[in-house]
Amino acid sequence: MKRRIGILTSGGDCPGLNACIRGVARASYSMFDTEIVGIQDGYAGLISGDYKEMKQSDFSGILTLGGTILGTRRTPFRDMRVIGEDNVDKVKAMKSNYKKMKLDCLVTLGGNGTHKTANMLAEEGLNVIGLPKTIDNDIYGTDVTFGFHTAVDIATDAIDRLHTTANSHSRILLCEIMGNKAGWLTLNAGIAGGADIILIPEIPYDIDKVCKSVLKRSESGKNFSIIAVAEGCFDKEEAKLKKKERARLRAEAGVITATKRI
């Protein structure tokens, strides 16, 4: 019995996307009579019906290729049930195109937002398999998401390279690393790269303690410090605010910073 499997990649770029696409295809071809349908640019392609039938040769030579041969786009989960100016019912369109493509299953490669939409489609009656893709390593139900280890290696290398410069110039260097709501990447890279202080979103920091730690290193004869900072970390005062208020203050700070640069 022939089975038709749709594949899409959604959200931000991530190491291993093409390798994962290839793995799904090769496993499917070896297990049963399969037709693979590649959906372009994530859920945007599923909504608009932008897809193509793949050949086995399409999956050859992509194991070590970066990016994704299917393209990707961010289509926020919060907007999925919202009908915008284009007057498109996104959920209805996705269900309709799923049937139009005659799919037996949809494989989605993505992070939290992608999986929220995948879960919604499953609740709508579609057969969906979600593969956990994110360098933040913050998807429930899996120990390690694909892309995480590569990102840790790269971030660790970046921190490694800061040591000699910081030492030579007697400086305190801050290395900002991705991680808006989860600090796994910053924590792992910071430990592996020998950062002296690591700040992550899960633990609001005390700036006085950070300063004391830097001064303590200086008093012990160390003329530099490396601080690994997750992009989403915040201090104890910010922690007292509601998320929306914190986001508003950060947005305003970003505008002020950009204005000063101009």
C-alpha atoms as one frame of an Amber mdcrd trajectory, in Angstrom:
protein
   0.000   0.000   0.000   1.462   3.336  -1.067   1.725   6.019   1.585   2.092
   9.759   0.990   4.112  11.686   3.562   4.320  15.464   3.663   7.379  17.178
   5.161   7.804  20.819   6.161  10.398  22.832   8.076   9.167  25.783  10.104
  10.625  28.553  12.243  14.262  29.644  12.509  17.237  28.027  10.836  18.925
  25.192  12.670  21.812  22.761  12.058  20.713  19.321  10.899  17.504  20.188
   9.053  18.533  18.620   5.756  20.066  15.631   7.515  16.756  15.074   9.305
  14.734  15.460   6.092  17.028  12.913   4.453  16.653  10.543   7.417  12.847
  10.672   7.260  12.890  10.067   3.507  15.397   7.205   3.552  13.652   5.452
   6.432  10.288   5.803   4.700  11.573   4.504   1.359  13.145   1.489   3.051
  10.118   0.608   5.208   7.230   0.871   2.746   6.091   2.076  -0.666   6.358
   5.830  -0.215   5.709   9.118  -1.966   7.262  12.171  -0.314   5.644  15.586
  -0.693   7.855  18.581   0.117   5.924  21.574   1.446   7.630  24.909   0.804
   8.344  27.529   3.487   6.758  25.773   6.443   3.123  26.302   7.376   2.936
  29.179   4.894   3.253  26.598   2.118   0.668  24.341   3.730  -1.740  27.287
   3.923  -1.182  28.424   0.325  -0.814  24.937  -1.167   2.792  25.439  -2.277
   4.282  21.947  -2.517   6.038  19.546  -4.860   6.353  15.802  -5.137   9.912
  14.742  -4.332  12.074  12.109  -5.982  14.591   9.909  -4.189  17.376  11.789
  -5.962  16.219  15.028  -4.283  17.492  13.678  -0.971  20.947  12.754  -2.254
  23.938  14.916  -1.267  22.120  16.969   1.386  23.437  15.226   4.513  26.058
  17.898   5.226  24.264  20.779   3.500  23.240  23.666   5.768  19.828  25.297
   5.789  16.792  23.446   4.451  15.991  22.391   0.899  12.300  23.003   1.655
  12.696  26.588   2.850  11.347  27.871   6.146   9.284  30.740   7.481   7.919
  31.879  10.814   4.125  31.571  10.995   3.279  32.312  14.665   0.896  29.927
  16.393  -0.977  32.857  17.947  -2.064  33.953  14.451  -3.208  30.562  13.188
  -6.857  30.999  14.129  -6.856  34.722  13.314  -8.301  35.687   9.937  -6.266
  38.616   8.648  -6.678  41.150   5.853  -6.274  38.406   3.237  -9.494  36.841
   4.592  -7.870  33.384   4.713  -8.974  30.848   7.304  -5.533  29.326   7.904
  -6.678  26.210   9.755  -9.325  25.430   7.158  -6.789  26.005   4.364  -4.217
  23.690   5.952  -6.767  20.925   6.411  -7.994  21.376   2.837  -4.482  21.246
   1.346  -3.617  18.208   3.486  -6.520  16.398   1.810  -5.703  17.869  -1.604
  -2.176  16.458  -1.356  -3.726  13.118  -0.340  -1.385  12.858   2.637  -1.400
   9.949   5.041   0.832  11.852   7.439   2.490  15.257   7.900   6.007  15.472
   9.380   6.847  18.861  10.895  10.384  19.915  11.820  10.380  22.831  14.223
  10.467  24.271  17.705   7.815  25.228  20.252   5.636  27.303  17.929   5.804
  24.661  15.214   4.765  21.965  17.663   1.869  24.033  19.000   0.492  24.286
  15.473   1.237  20.597  14.856  -0.723  19.705  17.998  -3.603  21.893  16.870
  -3.697  20.118  13.488  -3.641  16.750  15.256  -6.621  17.875  17.353  -8.311
  18.818  14.074  -7.976  15.196  12.953  -4.798  15.192  10.856  -2.007  12.630
  11.289   1.039  14.625  12.395   4.533  13.669  13.563   6.595  16.437  15.169
  10.400  16.343  15.164  12.031  18.574  17.832  14.209  21.149  16.070  15.689
  24.027  18.074  19.118  25.131  19.267  17.481  26.240  22.545  16.844  22.608
  23.581  13.554  23.636  25.188  10.937  21.261  23.783   9.065  19.213  26.366
   9.398  15.438  26.161  12.877  15.164  24.654  16.284  15.313  26.300  18.205
  16.794  23.370  16.749  18.538  20.330  18.619  18.250  17.052  20.728  21.321
  16.282  21.555  21.911  19.943  24.933  20.159  20.050  26.202  21.944  16.935
  25.128  25.303  18.353  26.914  24.517  21.637  30.100  23.685  19.729  29.989
  26.987  17.827  29.172  29.092  20.900  31.900  27.313  22.886  34.423  28.102
  20.168  33.389  31.771  20.264  33.910  31.947  24.036  37.261  30.131  23.720
  38.495  32.815  21.337  37.658  35.623  23.774  40.093  34.509  26.475  43.330
  35.614  24.856  41.890  38.987  23.799  40.397  39.648  27.241  43.684  38.659
  28.883  45.820  40.738  26.528  43.735  43.881  27.012  42.765  43.302  30.670
  39.072  43.510  29.899  35.735  42.198  31.038  34.041  40.752  27.957  30.366
  39.857  27.646  29.421  37.214  25.100  25.696  37.308  24.277  24.319  33.932
  23.227  20.886  32.989  21.884  18.315  31.855  24.428  15.267  34.048  24.936
  13.377  31.858  27.397  15.778  28.949  27.955  19.408  29.054  29.020  20.583
  25.577  27.980  22.752  26.837  25.125  24.406  29.589  27.158  24.894  27.314
  30.181  26.489  24.464  28.218  28.662  26.728  26.077  29.634  28.830  29.077
  30.794  25.812  31.057  32.587  24.236  28.106  34.204  27.524  27.057  35.368
  28.409  30.557  33.211  31.497  31.132  33.670  32.980  34.593  30.041  34.062
  34.994  26.949  32.677  33.239  23.618  34.503  33.192  20.496  32.624  32.055
  16.743  33.435  31.905  15.791  30.760  34.447  17.725  32.484  37.246  17.297
  36.286  37.581  20.703  37.755  38.313  21.807  40.184  41.016  24.060  42.797
  39.430  25.799  43.428  42.767  26.790  39.757  42.985  28.032  39.851  39.397
  30.203  42.869  40.188  31.528  41.269  43.393  32.482  38.135  41.470  34.398
  40.169  38.894  36.164  42.178  41.641  37.047  38.979  43.486  38.750  37.640
  40.363  40.649  40.910  39.988  41.788  40.871  43.605  43.021  37.290  43.160
  45.304  38.430  40.338  43.073  37.691  37.356  43.131  40.671  34.996  40.081
  39.662  32.909  36.665  38.034  33.113  34.404  36.375  30.554  30.647  36.643
  31.102  28.314  34.444  29.016  24.920  36.152  28.771  21.750  34.562  27.423
  19.798  37.087  25.343  16.689  36.647  27.498  18.240  36.941  30.957  16.978
  39.595  33.367  17.796  40.886  36.845  15.862  40.477  40.075  14.126  43.847
  39.697  12.829  42.915  36.252  11.690  39.578  37.656   9.143  41.416  39.808
   7.424  42.765  36.687   4.832  40.995  34.585   6.071  39.546  31.303   4.277
  42.139  29.166   5.668  45.003  31.224   9.155  43.541  31.044   8.847  43.142
  27.274   7.640  46.754  26.924  10.581  48.133  28.906  13.022  46.071  26.850
  11.471  47.276  23.617  11.772  50.889  24.773  15.397  50.313  25.795  16.084
  48.880  22.341  14.635  51.962  20.643  16.718  54.272  22.859  19.881  52.271
  22.111  19.211  52.334  18.372  18.555  56.102  18.483  21.851  56.709  20.274
  23.716  54.698  17.634  22.168  56.780  14.858
